[in-house]
């Protein structure tokens, strides 16, 4: 034992170096860097254990959409603590999760009617991938095997094996390539680096055409297109040209392929509307939400889908049509209470 882990004068720097493994971090460099240890916050600022203040310029990884210590969200969580902090959704229902599901459906693009909770952005996409695959198997009279997904170059959807499979940033996934399932990839529709032989206009047209070609040639084996609508965040804030999202939606309809919109980063006001899909009046088959869903307070994810998809999972228990997937903290009451307060803030402000 090294002492009282709650002591005010605990050697936090030493314990950080001895015990913690930070995400996406070269740990040898981390120990030399002496990065700030955050102990407080106020509005859009963070404070470290030496009293220095920092502007939270990345909103704590694009989560804190209203800032820190927001009185309305603080109070909503305190009120919920007076009732129940968590109860499972496996075999039970809970008031905050029901209310938030209703609120999300009422504000999401038309046609989305069901909410499946999880606990992070990656898990919301993982849920959509599994649902899309199982949907096609159960809709087909012969148990059709649509095991491929079409994704965008330089995409980032998370770090589970499924989401890494549909990601396009080689640095993050090349080590795991033998564990991943096969995907189809089309180039990102941005003219940041135009290949030789193309003008800006011809390159963007090529990007549009490639989606059509891949779906025309592979739609019988493709469950869904997976994309970050309008903006690819982790790739460097790559902004798609107007009309691309709608083009993909129309092709999905034409070839009977589902559309998964990963709005983990773009959702909750990041593009000027509550959801990026609204910019082009597009209804996805799956809408993946996390990060700002709880105002940046607690881990929460939600995968929204349509009644058409939901209906494919209905039947008697013996038919095996159930979606056998879940998380311990699915629909956590505190997180859902925070989510409700966050949505109200968007409307009040």
XYZ file of C-alpha atoms in Angstrom:
349
model
C 0.000 0.000 0.000
C 1.269 3.477 -0.909
C -0.995 5.532 1.359
C -4.502 6.950 1.474
C -5.777 7.172 -2.099
C -8.240 9.900 -1.025
C -5.678 12.068 0.795
C -5.704 15.735 -0.360
C -1.907 15.716 -0.659
C -1.698 12.454 -2.629
C 1.231 12.355 -5.107
C -1.005 12.474 -8.190
C 1.811 12.918 -10.704
C 3.655 9.866 -9.404
C 0.516 7.756 -9.307
C -0.425 8.838 -12.821
C 2.971 7.711 -14.126
C 2.881 4.481 -12.119
C -0.725 3.383 -12.650
C -2.498 4.988 -15.603
C -2.377 3.988 -19.275
C -3.766 6.903 -21.310
C -5.715 6.467 -24.584
C -4.056 7.157 -27.955
C -0.897 8.130 -26.071
C 2.781 7.153 -26.529
C 3.374 6.523 -22.843
C 7.157 6.970 -22.885
C 6.658 10.517 -24.136
C 3.791 11.115 -21.724
C 5.978 10.631 -18.660
C 8.400 13.272 -19.949
C 5.691 15.746 -20.899
C 4.224 16.430 -17.444
C 0.776 17.176 -18.857
C -1.754 19.092 -16.735
C -3.721 17.189 -14.096
C -7.234 18.607 -14.222
C -8.952 19.132 -10.877
C -11.616 21.720 -11.644
C -13.708 23.461 -14.275
C -15.826 26.548 -14.796
C -17.834 27.272 -17.919
C -15.548 26.744 -20.893
C -12.372 26.561 -18.804
C -10.484 23.765 -17.036
C -8.195 24.168 -14.026
C -5.229 22.000 -13.057
C -3.886 21.017 -9.646
C -1.506 23.974 -9.668
C -4.270 26.528 -10.206
C -3.634 27.228 -13.902
C -6.660 27.746 -16.175
C -7.032 26.462 -19.732
C -9.645 27.120 -22.381
C -11.240 23.734 -23.134
C -10.772 24.235 -26.870
C -11.793 20.705 -27.842
C -14.824 20.584 -25.527
C -13.274 17.590 -23.751
C -13.127 15.639 -27.018
C -16.257 17.239 -28.552
C -18.526 16.329 -25.624
C -19.075 19.411 -23.452
C -21.504 21.182 -25.762
C -22.685 23.621 -23.054
C -19.422 23.905 -21.112
C -18.649 22.607 -17.618
C -20.619 22.807 -14.374
C -23.806 23.791 -16.171
C -26.326 24.540 -13.380
C -29.315 22.997 -15.169
C -27.517 19.709 -15.885
C -25.945 19.614 -12.421
C -29.383 19.969 -10.861
C -30.959 17.314 -13.108
C -28.342 14.775 -12.025
C -28.787 15.681 -8.345
C -32.563 15.243 -8.634
C -32.116 11.847 -10.253
C -29.745 10.777 -7.451
C -32.661 11.208 -5.054
C -34.475 8.413 -6.921
C -32.133 5.849 -8.522
C -28.664 6.109 -10.039
C -28.876 3.006 -12.223
C -31.097 0.044 -12.950
C -30.706 -2.413 -15.793
C -32.858 -2.184 -18.930
C -32.619 -5.964 -19.304
C -36.033 -7.013 -18.028
C -36.846 -3.587 -16.562
C -37.658 -0.091 -17.812
C -36.629 3.229 -16.274
C -38.262 6.644 -16.345
C -35.300 8.749 -17.579
C -34.445 6.326 -20.395
C -38.064 6.302 -21.581
C -38.341 10.088 -21.469
C -35.054 10.583 -23.327
C -36.015 8.046 -26.003
C -39.252 9.960 -26.588
C -37.387 13.277 -26.727
C -34.783 11.976 -29.195
C -37.387 10.488 -31.534
C -39.383 13.732 -31.489
C -36.295 15.700 -32.561
C -34.569 13.261 -34.913
C -35.062 13.152 -38.696
C -38.519 11.877 -39.641
C -38.889 8.115 -39.844
C -36.589 7.216 -36.961
C -38.789 5.639 -34.319
C -36.716 3.361 -32.051
C -33.831 3.999 -29.641
C -31.260 1.416 -28.542
C -28.950 2.682 -25.790
C -25.289 1.882 -25.250
C -22.418 3.706 -23.574
C -20.082 5.310 -26.152
C -19.783 6.443 -29.743
C -18.047 3.275 -30.876
C -20.736 1.076 -29.354
C -23.520 3.009 -31.093
C -21.910 2.256 -34.454
C -21.180 -1.341 -33.434
C -24.880 -1.738 -32.629
C -25.835 -0.344 -36.045
C -23.420 -2.685 -37.860
C -24.844 -5.745 -36.112
C -28.433 -4.631 -36.577
C -27.890 -3.972 -40.290
C -26.334 -7.390 -40.830
C -29.014 -9.227 -38.858
C -31.779 -7.212 -40.537
C -30.815 -8.462 -43.994
C -30.475 -12.057 -42.794
C -33.926 -11.987 -41.251
C -35.631 -10.168 -44.123
C -34.325 -12.635 -46.693
C -36.192 -15.889 -47.265
C -32.856 -17.672 -47.719
C -30.952 -15.991 -44.866
C -29.074 -13.654 -47.200
C -25.469 -13.068 -46.122
C -24.716 -9.385 -46.583
C -21.523 -9.267 -44.582
C -19.784 -6.295 -46.218
C -20.043 -2.592 -45.455
C -19.154 0.362 -47.656
C -17.187 3.072 -45.866
C -15.454 6.359 -46.682
C -11.695 6.798 -46.902
C -10.092 8.338 -43.792
C -13.214 7.556 -41.768
C -13.163 7.160 -38.006
C -16.010 5.397 -36.202
C -14.397 4.136 -32.986
C -12.017 1.510 -31.659
C -14.012 -1.689 -31.259
C -13.151 -4.371 -33.817
C -16.288 -3.678 -35.821
C -15.804 0.076 -35.926
C -12.101 -0.261 -36.678
C -13.071 -2.498 -39.610
C -15.109 0.328 -41.150
C -12.506 2.963 -40.264
C -10.057 4.360 -42.772
C -7.163 5.763 -40.739
C -4.389 3.226 -41.211
C -2.411 4.330 -38.160
C -5.272 3.181 -35.935
C -6.022 -0.184 -37.511
C -3.089 -1.678 -39.413
C -1.888 -3.613 -36.345
C -5.255 -5.397 -36.159
C -5.828 -6.065 -39.869
C -5.992 -9.848 -39.434
C -8.796 -9.470 -36.869
C -11.019 -7.237 -39.013
C -13.850 -8.085 -41.391
C -13.677 -7.142 -45.053
C -15.072 -3.793 -46.187
C -15.400 -1.735 -49.355
C -13.930 1.762 -49.367
C -14.615 4.800 -51.528
C -12.465 7.948 -51.488
C -13.379 10.800 -49.194
C -15.174 13.451 -51.296
C -12.842 16.334 -50.546
C -10.399 18.123 -52.826
C -7.742 18.708 -50.193
C -5.162 16.652 -52.090
C -6.277 16.161 -55.685
C -4.565 13.137 -57.321
C -2.528 13.670 -60.471
C -4.636 13.724 -63.605
C -7.668 15.259 -61.886
C -8.955 18.774 -61.507
C -10.838 19.648 -58.346
C -14.145 19.240 -60.163
C -13.257 15.944 -61.861
C -11.988 14.482 -58.592
C -15.182 15.294 -56.720
C -17.217 13.810 -59.568
C -15.064 10.686 -59.371
C -15.811 10.428 -55.638
C -19.547 10.648 -56.326
C -19.276 8.071 -59.123
C -17.287 5.608 -57.009
C -20.118 5.225 -54.523
C -22.465 4.315 -57.367
C -19.978 1.884 -58.918
C -19.253 0.056 -55.682
C -22.920 -0.332 -54.824
C -23.858 -1.361 -58.349
C -21.216 -4.091 -58.334
C -21.496 -5.214 -54.697
C -24.953 -4.367 -53.363
C -26.018 -8.002 -53.091
C -23.301 -8.554 -50.472
C -23.447 -5.128 -48.784
C -25.459 -4.543 -45.620
C -24.980 -0.795 -45.257
C -23.039 2.324 -46.086
C -21.367 3.781 -42.983
C -20.463 7.464 -42.990
C -19.950 10.592 -40.945
C -22.438 12.989 -42.551
C -21.094 16.338 -43.793
C -17.873 16.365 -41.748
C -15.203 13.719 -41.093
C -13.888 14.805 -37.725
C -10.847 12.705 -36.806
C -9.619 12.797 -40.417
C -8.980 16.525 -40.055
C -12.423 18.174 -40.230
C -12.920 17.181 -43.867
C -16.085 18.892 -45.118
C -18.095 17.048 -47.761
C -19.488 18.980 -50.740
C -23.193 19.855 -50.817
C -25.305 17.032 -52.170
C -22.968 14.158 -51.315
C -24.994 12.899 -48.357
C -28.223 13.020 -50.368
C -26.465 11.264 -53.275
C -25.465 8.403 -50.965
C -29.001 8.184 -49.541
C -30.498 7.925 -53.034
C -28.047 5.183 -54.022
C -28.813 3.237 -50.841
C -32.504 3.374 -51.725
C -31.800 2.329 -55.309
C -29.734 -0.711 -54.324
C -31.605 -1.706 -51.131
C -28.645 -0.972 -48.873
C -29.057 0.598 -45.425
C -27.480 3.929 -44.444
C -25.701 4.311 -41.091
C -25.128 7.962 -40.166
C -22.433 8.264 -37.506
C -23.339 11.563 -35.830
C -21.321 10.887 -32.702
C -19.263 14.010 -33.452
C -21.615 16.009 -35.693
C -24.768 15.610 -33.617
C -26.197 18.075 -31.107
C -25.650 21.340 -32.902
C -22.146 20.911 -34.290
C -23.147 21.786 -37.871
C -25.788 24.429 -37.163
C -28.759 22.061 -36.932
C -29.353 19.575 -34.146
C -28.250 16.764 -36.474
C -26.076 17.050 -39.587
C -28.483 14.920 -41.644
C -31.002 17.754 -41.402
C -28.755 19.914 -43.595
C -29.754 17.844 -46.638
C -33.124 16.571 -45.365
C -31.785 13.007 -45.259
C -33.348 10.229 -43.209
C -30.756 7.560 -42.373
C -31.712 4.026 -41.430
C -29.497 4.330 -38.352
C -28.517 7.501 -36.504
C -25.615 7.002 -34.063
C -25.400 9.507 -31.202
C -23.012 9.939 -28.265
C -20.519 12.605 -27.078
C -22.827 15.632 -26.686
C -25.907 13.527 -25.930
C -25.399 13.923 -22.162
C -23.881 17.385 -22.403
C -20.477 15.813 -21.809
C -21.346 14.712 -18.289
C -21.699 10.926 -18.372
C -21.037 8.082 -20.847
C -24.104 7.502 -23.004
C -24.802 6.400 -26.555
C -27.964 5.903 -28.584
C -28.579 4.171 -31.903
C -31.817 5.323 -33.508
C -33.448 3.273 -36.246
C -36.663 2.921 -38.220
C -39.798 0.890 -37.656
C -38.920 -1.104 -40.783
C -35.664 -2.278 -39.209
C -37.259 -2.846 -35.801
C -40.049 -4.976 -37.291
C -37.523 -7.441 -38.741
C -36.530 -8.402 -35.180
C -40.048 -9.203 -33.985
C -41.408 -12.721 -33.566
C -41.847 -15.516 -31.059
C -38.816 -16.196 -28.825
C -38.254 -19.597 -30.429
C -37.753 -17.952 -33.841
C -34.415 -16.468 -32.753
C -35.068 -13.003 -34.185
C -34.096 -11.142 -30.994
C -31.203 -8.666 -31.076
C -28.877 -10.295 -28.542
C -26.759 -7.298 -27.653
C -26.546 -5.045 -24.612
C -24.357 -3.224 -22.124
C -24.392 -3.208 -18.332
C -24.958 0.551 -18.159
C -27.379 0.706 -21.098
C -29.775 3.619 -20.529
C -28.141 4.662 -17.249
C -30.595 6.828 -15.320
C -28.113 9.575 -14.410
C -26.821 9.847 -17.976
C -30.350 9.969 -19.386
C -31.322 12.661 -16.876
C -28.315 14.680 -18.045
C -29.369 14.090 -21.653
C -32.863 15.412 -21.004
C -31.479 18.538 -19.344
C -29.051 19.061 -22.220
C -31.820 18.841 -24.828
C -33.889 21.363 -22.888
C -30.926 23.743 -22.848
C -30.678 23.552 -26.640
C -34.306 24.587 -26.879
C -34.224 27.235 -24.152
C -31.110 28.907 -25.562
